[in-house]
PDB file of C-alpha atoms in Angstrom:
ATOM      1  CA  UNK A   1     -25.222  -7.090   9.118  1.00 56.00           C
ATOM      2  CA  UNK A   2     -23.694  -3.292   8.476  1.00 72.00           C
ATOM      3  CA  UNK A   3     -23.567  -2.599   4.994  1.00 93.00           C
ATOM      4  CA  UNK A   4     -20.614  -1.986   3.031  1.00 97.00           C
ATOM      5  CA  UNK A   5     -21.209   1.361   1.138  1.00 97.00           C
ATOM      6  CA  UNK A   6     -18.903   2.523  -1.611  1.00 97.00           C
ATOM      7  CA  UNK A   7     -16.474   5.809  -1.164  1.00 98.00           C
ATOM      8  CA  UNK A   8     -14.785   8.336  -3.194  1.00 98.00           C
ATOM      9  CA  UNK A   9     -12.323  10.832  -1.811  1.00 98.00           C
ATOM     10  CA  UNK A  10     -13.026  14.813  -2.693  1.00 97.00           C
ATOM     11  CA  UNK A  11     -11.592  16.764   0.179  1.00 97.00           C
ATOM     12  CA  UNK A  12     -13.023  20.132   0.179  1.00 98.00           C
ATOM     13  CA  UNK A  13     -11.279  23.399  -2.017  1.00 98.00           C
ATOM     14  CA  UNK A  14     -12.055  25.036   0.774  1.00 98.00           C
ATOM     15  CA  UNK A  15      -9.743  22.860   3.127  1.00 97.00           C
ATOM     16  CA  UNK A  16      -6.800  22.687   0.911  1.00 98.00           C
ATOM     17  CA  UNK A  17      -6.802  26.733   0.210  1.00 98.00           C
ATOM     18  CA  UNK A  18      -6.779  26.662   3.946  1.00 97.00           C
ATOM     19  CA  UNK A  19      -3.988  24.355   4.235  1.00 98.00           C
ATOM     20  CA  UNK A  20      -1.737  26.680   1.927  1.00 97.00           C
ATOM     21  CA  UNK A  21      -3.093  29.797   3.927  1.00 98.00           C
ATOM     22  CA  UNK A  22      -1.550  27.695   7.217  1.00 98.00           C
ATOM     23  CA  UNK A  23       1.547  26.995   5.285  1.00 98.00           C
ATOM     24  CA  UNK A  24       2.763  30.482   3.640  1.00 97.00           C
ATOM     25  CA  UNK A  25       1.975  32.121   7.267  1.00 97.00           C
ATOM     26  CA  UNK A  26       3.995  29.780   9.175  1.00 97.00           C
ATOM     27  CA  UNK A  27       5.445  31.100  12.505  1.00 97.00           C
ATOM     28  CA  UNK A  28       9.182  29.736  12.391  1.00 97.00           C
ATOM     29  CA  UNK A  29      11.601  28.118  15.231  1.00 96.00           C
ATOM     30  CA  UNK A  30      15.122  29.496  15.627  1.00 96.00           C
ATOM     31  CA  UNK A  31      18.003  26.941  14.007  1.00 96.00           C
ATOM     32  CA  UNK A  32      19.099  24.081  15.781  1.00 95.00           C
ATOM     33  CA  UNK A  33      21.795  24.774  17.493  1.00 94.00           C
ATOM     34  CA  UNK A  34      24.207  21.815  16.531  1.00 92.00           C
ATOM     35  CA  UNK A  35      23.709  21.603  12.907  1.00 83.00           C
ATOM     36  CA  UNK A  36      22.098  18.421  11.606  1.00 89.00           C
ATOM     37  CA  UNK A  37      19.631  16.289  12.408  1.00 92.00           C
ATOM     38  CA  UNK A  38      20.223  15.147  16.149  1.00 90.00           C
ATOM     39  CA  UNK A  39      17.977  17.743  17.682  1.00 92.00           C
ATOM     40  CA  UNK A  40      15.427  16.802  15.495  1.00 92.00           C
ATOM     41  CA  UNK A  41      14.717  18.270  11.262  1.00 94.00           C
ATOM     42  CA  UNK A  42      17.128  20.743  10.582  1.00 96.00           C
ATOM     43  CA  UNK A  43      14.881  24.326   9.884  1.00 97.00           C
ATOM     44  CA  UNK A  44      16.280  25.069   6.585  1.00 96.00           C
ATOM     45  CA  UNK A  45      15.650  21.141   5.271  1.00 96.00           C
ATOM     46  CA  UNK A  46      11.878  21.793   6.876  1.00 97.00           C
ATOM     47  CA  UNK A  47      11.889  25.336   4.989  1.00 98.00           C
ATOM     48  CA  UNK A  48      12.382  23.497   1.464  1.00 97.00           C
ATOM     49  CA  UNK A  49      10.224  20.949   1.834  1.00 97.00           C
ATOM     50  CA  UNK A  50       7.091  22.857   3.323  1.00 98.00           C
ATOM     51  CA  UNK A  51       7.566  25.455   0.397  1.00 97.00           C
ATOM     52  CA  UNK A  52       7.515  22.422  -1.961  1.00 97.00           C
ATOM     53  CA  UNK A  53       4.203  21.441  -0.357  1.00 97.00           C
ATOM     54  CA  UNK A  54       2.670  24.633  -0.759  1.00 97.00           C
ATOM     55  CA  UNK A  55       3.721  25.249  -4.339  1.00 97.00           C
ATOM     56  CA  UNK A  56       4.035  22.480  -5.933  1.00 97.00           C
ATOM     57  CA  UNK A  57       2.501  19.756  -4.365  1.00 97.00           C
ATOM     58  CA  UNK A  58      -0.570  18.460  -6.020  1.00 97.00           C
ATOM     59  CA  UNK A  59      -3.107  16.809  -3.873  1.00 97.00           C
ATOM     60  CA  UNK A  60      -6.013  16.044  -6.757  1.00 98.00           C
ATOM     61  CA  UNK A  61      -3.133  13.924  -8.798  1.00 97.00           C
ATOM     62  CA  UNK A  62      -2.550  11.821  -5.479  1.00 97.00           C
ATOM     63  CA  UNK A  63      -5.930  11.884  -4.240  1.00 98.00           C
ATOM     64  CA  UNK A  64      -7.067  10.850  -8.183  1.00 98.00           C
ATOM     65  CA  UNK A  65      -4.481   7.602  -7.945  1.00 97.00           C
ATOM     66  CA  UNK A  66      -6.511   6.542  -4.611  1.00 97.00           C
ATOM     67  CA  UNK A  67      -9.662   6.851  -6.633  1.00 98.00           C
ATOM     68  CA  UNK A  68      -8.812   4.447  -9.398  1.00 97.00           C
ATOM     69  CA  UNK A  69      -8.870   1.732  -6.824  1.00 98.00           C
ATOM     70  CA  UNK A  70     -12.369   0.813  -5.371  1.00 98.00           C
ATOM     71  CA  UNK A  71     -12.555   2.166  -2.017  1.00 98.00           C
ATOM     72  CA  UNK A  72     -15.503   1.300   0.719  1.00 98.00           C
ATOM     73  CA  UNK A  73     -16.402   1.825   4.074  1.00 98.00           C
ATOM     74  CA  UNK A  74     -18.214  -0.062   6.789  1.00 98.00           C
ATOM     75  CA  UNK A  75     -18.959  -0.179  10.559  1.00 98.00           C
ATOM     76  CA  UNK A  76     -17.693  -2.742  12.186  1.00 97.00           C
ATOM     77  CA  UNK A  77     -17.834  -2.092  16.263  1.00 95.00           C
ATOM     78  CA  UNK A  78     -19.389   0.977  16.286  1.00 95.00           C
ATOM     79  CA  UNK A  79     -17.034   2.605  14.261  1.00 97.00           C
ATOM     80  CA  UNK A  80     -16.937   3.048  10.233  1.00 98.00           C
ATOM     81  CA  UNK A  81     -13.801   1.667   8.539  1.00 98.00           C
ATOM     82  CA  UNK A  82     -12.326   2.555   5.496  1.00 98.00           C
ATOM     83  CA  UNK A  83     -10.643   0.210   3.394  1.00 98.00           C
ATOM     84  CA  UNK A  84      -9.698  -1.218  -0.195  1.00 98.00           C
ATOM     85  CA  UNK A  85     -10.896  -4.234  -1.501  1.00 98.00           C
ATOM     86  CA  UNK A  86      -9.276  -4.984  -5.060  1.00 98.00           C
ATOM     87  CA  UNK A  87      -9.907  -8.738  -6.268  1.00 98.00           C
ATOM     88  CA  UNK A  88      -7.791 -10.445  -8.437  1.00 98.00           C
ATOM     89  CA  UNK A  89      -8.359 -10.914 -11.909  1.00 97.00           C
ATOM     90  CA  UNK A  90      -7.468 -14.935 -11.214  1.00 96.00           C
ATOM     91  CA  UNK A  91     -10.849 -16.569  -9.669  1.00 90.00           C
ATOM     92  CA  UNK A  92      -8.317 -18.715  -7.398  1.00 94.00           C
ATOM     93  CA  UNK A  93      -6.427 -16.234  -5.526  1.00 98.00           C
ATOM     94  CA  UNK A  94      -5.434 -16.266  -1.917  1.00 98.00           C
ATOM     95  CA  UNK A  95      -7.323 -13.382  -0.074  1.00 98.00           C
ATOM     96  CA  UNK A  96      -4.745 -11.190   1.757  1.00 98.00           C
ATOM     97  CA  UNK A  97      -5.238  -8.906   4.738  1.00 98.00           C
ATOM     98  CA  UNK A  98      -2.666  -5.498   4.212  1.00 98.00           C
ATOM     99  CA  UNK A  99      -2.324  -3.506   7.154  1.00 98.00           C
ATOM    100  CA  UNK A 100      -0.207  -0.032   7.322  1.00 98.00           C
ATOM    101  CA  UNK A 101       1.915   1.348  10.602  1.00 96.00           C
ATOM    102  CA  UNK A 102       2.325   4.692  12.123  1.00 95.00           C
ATOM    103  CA  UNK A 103       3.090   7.261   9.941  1.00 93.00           C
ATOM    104  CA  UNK A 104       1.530   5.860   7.229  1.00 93.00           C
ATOM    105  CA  UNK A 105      -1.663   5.029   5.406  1.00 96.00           C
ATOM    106  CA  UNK A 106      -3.032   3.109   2.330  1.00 97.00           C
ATOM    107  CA  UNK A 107      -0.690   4.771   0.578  1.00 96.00           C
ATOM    108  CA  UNK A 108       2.060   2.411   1.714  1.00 94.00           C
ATOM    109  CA  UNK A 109       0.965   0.021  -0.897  1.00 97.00           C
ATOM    110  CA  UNK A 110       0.172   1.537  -4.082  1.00 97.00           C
ATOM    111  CA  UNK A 111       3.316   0.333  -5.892  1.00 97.00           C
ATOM    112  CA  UNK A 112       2.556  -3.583  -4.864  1.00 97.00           C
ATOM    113  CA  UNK A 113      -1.055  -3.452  -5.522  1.00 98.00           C
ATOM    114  CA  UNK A 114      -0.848  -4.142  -9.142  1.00 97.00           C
ATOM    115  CA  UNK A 115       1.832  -7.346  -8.955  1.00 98.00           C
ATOM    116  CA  UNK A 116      -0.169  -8.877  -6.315  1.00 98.00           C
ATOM    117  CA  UNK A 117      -3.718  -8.548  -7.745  1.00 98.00           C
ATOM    118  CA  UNK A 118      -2.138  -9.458 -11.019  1.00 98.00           C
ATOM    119  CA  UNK A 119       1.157 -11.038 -11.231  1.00 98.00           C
ATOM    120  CA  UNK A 120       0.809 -12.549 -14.966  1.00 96.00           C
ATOM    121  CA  UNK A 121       1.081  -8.864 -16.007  1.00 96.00           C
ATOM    122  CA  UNK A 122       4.545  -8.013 -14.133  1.00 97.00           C
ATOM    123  CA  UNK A 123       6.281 -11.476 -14.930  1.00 96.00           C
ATOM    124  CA  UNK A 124       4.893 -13.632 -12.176  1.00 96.00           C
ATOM    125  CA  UNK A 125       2.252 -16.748 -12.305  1.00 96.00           C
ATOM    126  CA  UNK A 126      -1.227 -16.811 -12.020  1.00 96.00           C
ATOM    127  CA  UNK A 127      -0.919 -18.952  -8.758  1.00 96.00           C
ATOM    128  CA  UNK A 128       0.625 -16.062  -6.925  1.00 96.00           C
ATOM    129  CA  UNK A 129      -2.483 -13.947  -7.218  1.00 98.00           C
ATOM    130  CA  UNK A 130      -3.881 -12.679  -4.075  1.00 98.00           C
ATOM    131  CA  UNK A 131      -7.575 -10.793  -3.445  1.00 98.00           C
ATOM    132  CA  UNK A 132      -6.554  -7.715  -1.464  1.00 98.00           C
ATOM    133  CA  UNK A 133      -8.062  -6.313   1.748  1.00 98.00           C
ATOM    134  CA  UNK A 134      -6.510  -3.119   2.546  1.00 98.00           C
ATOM    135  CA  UNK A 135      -8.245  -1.564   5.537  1.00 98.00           C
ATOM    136  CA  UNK A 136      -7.358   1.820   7.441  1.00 98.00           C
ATOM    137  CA  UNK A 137      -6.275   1.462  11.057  1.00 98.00           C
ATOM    138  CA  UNK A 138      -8.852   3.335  13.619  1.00 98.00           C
ATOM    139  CA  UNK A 139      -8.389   6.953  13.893  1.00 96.00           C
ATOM    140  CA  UNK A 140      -5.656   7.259  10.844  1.00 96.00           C
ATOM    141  CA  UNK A 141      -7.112   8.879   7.288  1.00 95.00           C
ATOM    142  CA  UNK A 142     -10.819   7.837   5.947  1.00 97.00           C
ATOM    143  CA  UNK A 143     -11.833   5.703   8.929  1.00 98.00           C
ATOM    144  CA  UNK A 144     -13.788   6.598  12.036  1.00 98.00           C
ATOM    145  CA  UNK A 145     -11.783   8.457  15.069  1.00 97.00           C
ATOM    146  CA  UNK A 146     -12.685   6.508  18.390  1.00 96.00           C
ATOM    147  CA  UNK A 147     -14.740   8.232  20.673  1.00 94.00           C
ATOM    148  CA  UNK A 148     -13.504   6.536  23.773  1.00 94.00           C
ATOM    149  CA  UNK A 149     -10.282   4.320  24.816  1.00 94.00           C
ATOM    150  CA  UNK A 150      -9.952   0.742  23.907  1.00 95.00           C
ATOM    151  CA  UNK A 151      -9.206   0.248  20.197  1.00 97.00           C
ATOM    152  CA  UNK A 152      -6.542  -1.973  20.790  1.00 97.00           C
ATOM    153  CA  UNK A 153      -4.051  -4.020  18.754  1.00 97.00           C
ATOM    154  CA  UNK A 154      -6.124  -7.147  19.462  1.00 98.00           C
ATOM    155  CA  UNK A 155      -9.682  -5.503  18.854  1.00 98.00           C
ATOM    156  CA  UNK A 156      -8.703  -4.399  15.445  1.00 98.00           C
ATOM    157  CA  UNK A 157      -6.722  -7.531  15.225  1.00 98.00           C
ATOM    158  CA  UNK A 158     -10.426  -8.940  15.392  1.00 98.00           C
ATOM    159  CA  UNK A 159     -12.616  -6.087  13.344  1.00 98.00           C
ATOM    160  CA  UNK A 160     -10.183  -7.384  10.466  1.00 98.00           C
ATOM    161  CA  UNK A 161     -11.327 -10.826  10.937  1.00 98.00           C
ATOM    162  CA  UNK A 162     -14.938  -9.574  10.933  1.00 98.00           C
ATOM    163  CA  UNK A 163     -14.099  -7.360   7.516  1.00 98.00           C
ATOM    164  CA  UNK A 164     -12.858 -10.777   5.764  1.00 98.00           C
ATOM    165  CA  UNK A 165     -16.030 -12.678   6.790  1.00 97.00           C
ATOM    166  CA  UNK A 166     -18.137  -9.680   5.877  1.00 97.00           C
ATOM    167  CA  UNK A 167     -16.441  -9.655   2.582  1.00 98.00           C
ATOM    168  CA  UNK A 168     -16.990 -13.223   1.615  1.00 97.00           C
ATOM    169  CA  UNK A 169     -13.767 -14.597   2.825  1.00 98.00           C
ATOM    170  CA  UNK A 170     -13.446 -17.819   5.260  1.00 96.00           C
ATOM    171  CA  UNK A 171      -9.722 -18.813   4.759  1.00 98.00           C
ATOM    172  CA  UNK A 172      -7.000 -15.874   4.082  1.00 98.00           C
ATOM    173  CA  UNK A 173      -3.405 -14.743   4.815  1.00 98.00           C
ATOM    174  CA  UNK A 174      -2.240 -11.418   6.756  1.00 98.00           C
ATOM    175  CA  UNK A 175       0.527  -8.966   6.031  1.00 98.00           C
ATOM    176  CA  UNK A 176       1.819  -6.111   8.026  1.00 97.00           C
ATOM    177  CA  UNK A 177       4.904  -3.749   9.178  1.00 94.00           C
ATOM    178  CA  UNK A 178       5.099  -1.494  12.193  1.00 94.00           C
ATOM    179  CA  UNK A 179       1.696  -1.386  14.105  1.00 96.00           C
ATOM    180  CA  UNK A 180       0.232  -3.258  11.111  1.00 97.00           C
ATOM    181  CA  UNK A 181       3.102  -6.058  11.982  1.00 97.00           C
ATOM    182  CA  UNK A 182       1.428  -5.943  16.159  1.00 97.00           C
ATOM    183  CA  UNK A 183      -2.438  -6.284  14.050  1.00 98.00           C
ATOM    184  CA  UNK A 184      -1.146  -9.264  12.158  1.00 98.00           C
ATOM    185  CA  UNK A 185       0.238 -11.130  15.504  1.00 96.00           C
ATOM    186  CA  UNK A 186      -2.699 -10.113  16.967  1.00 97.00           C
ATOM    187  CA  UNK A 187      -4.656 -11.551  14.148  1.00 98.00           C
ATOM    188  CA  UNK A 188      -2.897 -14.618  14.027  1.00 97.00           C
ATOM    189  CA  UNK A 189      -3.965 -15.243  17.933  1.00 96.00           C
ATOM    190  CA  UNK A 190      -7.380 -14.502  17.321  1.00 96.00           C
ATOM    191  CA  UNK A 191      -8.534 -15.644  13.727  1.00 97.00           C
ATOM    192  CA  UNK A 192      -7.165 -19.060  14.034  1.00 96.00           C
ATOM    193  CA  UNK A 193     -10.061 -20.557  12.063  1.00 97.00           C
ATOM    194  CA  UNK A 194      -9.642 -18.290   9.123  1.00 98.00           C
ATOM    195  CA  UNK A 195      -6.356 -17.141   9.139  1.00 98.00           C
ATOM    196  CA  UNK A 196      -4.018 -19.645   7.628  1.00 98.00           C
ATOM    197  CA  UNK A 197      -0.348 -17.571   7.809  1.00 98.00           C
ATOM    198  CA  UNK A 198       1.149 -14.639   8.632  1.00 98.00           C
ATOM    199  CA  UNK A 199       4.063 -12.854   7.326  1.00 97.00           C
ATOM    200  CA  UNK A 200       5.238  -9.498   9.274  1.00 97.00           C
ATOM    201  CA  UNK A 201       7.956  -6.817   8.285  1.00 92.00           C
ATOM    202  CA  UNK A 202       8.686  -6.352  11.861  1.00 90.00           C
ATOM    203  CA  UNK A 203       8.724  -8.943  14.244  1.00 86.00           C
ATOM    204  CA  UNK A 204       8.043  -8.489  17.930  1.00 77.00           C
ATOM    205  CA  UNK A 205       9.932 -10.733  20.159  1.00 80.00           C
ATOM    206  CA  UNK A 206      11.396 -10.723  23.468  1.00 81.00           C
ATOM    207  CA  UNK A 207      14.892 -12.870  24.187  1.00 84.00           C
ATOM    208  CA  UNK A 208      14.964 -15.522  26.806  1.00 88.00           C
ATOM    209  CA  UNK A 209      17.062 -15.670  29.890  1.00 90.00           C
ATOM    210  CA  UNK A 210      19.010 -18.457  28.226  1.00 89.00           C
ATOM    211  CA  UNK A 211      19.791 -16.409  25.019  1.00 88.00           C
ATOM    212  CA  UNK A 212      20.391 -13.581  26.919  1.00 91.00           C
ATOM    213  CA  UNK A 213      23.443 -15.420  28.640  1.00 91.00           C
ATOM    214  CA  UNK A 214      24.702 -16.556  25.010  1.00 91.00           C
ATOM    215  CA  UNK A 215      24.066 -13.705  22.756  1.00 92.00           C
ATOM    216  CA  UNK A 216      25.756 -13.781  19.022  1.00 93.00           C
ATOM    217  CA  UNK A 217      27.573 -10.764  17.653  1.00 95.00           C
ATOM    218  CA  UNK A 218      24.503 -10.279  16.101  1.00 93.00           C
ATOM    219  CA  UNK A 219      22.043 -10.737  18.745  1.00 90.00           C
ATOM    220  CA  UNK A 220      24.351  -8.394  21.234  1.00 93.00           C
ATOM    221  CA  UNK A 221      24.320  -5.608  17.824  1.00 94.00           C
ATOM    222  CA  UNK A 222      20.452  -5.892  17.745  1.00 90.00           C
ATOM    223  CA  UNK A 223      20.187  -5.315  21.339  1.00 91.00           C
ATOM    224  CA  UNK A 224      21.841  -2.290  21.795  1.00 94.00           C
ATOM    225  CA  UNK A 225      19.798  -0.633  18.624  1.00 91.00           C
ATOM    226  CA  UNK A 226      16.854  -1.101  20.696  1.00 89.00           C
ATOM    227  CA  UNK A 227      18.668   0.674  23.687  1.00 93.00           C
ATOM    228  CA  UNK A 228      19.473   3.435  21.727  1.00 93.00           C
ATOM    229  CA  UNK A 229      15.742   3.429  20.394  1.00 91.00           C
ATOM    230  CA  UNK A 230      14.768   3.477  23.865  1.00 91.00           C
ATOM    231  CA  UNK A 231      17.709   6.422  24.831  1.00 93.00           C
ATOM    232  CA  UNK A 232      17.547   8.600  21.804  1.00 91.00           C
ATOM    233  CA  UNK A 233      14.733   7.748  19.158  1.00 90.00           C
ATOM    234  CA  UNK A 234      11.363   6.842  21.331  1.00 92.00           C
ATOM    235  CA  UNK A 235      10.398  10.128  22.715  1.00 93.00           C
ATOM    236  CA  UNK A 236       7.824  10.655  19.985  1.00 94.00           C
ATOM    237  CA  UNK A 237       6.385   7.757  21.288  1.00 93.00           C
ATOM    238  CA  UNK A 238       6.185   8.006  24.648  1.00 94.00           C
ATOM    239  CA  UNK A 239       4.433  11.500  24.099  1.00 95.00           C
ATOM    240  CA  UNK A 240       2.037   9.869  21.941  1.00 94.00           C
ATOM    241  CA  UNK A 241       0.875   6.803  23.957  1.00 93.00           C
ATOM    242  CA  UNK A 242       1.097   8.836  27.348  1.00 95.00           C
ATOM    243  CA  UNK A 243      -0.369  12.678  26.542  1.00 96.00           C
ATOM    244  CA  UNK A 244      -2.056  12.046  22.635  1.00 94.00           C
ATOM    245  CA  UNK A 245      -4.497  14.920  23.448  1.00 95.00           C
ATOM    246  CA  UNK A 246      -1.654  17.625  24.333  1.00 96.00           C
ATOM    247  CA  UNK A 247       0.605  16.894  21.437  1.00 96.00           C
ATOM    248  CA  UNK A 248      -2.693  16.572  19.320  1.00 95.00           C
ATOM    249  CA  UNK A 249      -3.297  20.264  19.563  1.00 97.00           C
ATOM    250  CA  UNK A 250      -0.024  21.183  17.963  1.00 95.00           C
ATOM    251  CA  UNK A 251      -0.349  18.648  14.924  1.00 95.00           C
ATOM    252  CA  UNK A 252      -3.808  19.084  13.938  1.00 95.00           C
ATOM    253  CA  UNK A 253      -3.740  23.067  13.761  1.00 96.00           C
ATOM    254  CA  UNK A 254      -0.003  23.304  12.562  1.00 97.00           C
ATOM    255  CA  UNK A 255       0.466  21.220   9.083  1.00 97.00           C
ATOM    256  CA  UNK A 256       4.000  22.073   9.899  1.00 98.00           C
ATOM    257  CA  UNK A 257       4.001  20.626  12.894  1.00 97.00           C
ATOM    258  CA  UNK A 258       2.721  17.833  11.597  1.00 97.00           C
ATOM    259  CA  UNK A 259       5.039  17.611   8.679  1.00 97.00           C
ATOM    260  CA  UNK A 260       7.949  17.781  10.904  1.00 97.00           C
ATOM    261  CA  UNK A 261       6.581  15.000  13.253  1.00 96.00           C
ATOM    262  CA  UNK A 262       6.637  12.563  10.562  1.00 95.00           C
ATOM    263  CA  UNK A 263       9.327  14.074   8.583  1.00 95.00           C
ATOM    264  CA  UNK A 264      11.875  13.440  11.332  1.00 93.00           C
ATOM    265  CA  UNK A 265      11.025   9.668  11.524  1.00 92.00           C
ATOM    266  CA  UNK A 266      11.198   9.381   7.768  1.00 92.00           C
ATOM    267  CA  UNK A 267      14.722  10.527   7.592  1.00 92.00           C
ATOM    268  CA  UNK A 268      15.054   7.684  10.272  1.00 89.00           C
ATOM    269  CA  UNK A 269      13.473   4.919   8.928  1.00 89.00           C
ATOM    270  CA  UNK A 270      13.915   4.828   5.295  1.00 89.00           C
ATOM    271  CA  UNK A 271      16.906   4.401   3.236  1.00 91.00           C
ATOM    272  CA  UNK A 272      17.224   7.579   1.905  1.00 89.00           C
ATOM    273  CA  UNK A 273      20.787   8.277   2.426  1.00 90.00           C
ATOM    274  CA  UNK A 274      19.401  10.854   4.857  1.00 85.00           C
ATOM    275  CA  UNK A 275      17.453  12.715   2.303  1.00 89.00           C
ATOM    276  CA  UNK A 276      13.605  11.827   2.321  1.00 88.00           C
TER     277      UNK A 276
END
């Protein structure tokens, strides 16, 4: 069986001197043309918030949060996986599988870490408890990068189910949104002996023929946001699962690039009355 060895975060000075080298010597686009944010982040929002990055962001306080929680990796499939594993104080907690989407990380569950490990202490009951598993998806932060296609929804689906057994745990629940919602389906399909319920923040269904010919006012309003998805807001996508390797060239050497990638699909996403 692969080990589990414990891990610490420390990027390098070295690499985040760099970054702010990368940032202060940016190479600017001209303004969108329409004003806004239909062509994509507007360059004077992208301007602000890059400049906040490379002044007075502070990596070490965020990367010293992660730190407090223990943090391990091991290789499951060839690959090494990084992942938290906090236990509940209460010895009769219900393990639970977390799993982030795309653009996210670990990060995505600091502020629920604490009321789910430990309810009693932020007005719940001991019987909600839950022993968390919170593993990195393949390729994303602290975990391996695949070498080779094939690290599917349904293979990590079962790595996860092979973290839970190698952590002790024969019966457990699984959470997820985004591409951590298409893990948890895909860990509900495969883990049937260990997995006893899922809950998802975005499910993945496909209308029949029947309700297609009797759609609600709801139902006919959810449809066409997924047409204009498909129209307007999945081109990031479509680069990404089609060409990965040329658009990787631009967001790994640019950390502007990068920011604006995600930035765009934050202002999307979230409810941030359109300021992120």
């Amino acid at each position: 069986m692969s080990k589990v060895r414990r891990f610490r975060i420390k990027v390098p000075n070295r690499d985040l001197a760099d970054l702010k080298r990368r940032l202060a010597n940016t190479r600017w686009p001209e303004r969108e043309t329409p004003g806004g944010w239909s062509q994509g982040i507007p360059l004077s929002y992208m301007q602000e918030l890059v400049e906040y990055w490379r002044t007075d962001y502070d990596w070490r306080r965020c990367e010293a949060e992660l730190n407090v929680l223990p943090q391990f990796v091991t290789e499951i499939d060839g690959l090494d996986i990084h992942f938290l594993h906090i236990p509940s104080p209460h010895r009769n907690a219900l393990p639970l599988v977390l799993t982030h989407g795309w653009p996210g990380s670990v990060l995505e569950f600091m502020k629920v870490i604490g009321p789910l490990t430990d309810p009693l202490a932020h007005g719940g009951k001991a019987e909600d408890a839950f022993h968390l598993v919170v593993p990195t998806l393949p390729g994303f932060g602290f975990s391996g990068k695949p070498s080779m296609p094939g690290w599917n929804i349904e293979r990590i689906g079962r790595a996860w189910g092979l973290l839970m057994a190698r952590l002790g745990y024969k019966s457990y629940v699984a959470q997820g949104g985004d591409w951590g919602s298409a893990v948890t389906h895909a860990i509900a399909l495969s883990e049937t002996k260990h997995c006893r319920a899922v809950h998802v923040n975005m499910p993945l269904v496909s209308p029949s023929p029947a309700v297609m010919n009797d759609l609600t006012e709801q139902e006919t309003s959810a449809l066409a946001g997924f047409q204009y998805y498909f129209d307007w807001d999945s081109g990031y996508s479509k680069e990404q699962s089609t060409r990965p390797q040329t658009i990787g060239y631009g967001l790994v050497d640019s950390p502007v690039a990068q920011c604006a990638w995600i930035m765009e699909k934050f202002w999307s996403w979230t409810d941030s009355q359109g300021h992120p």
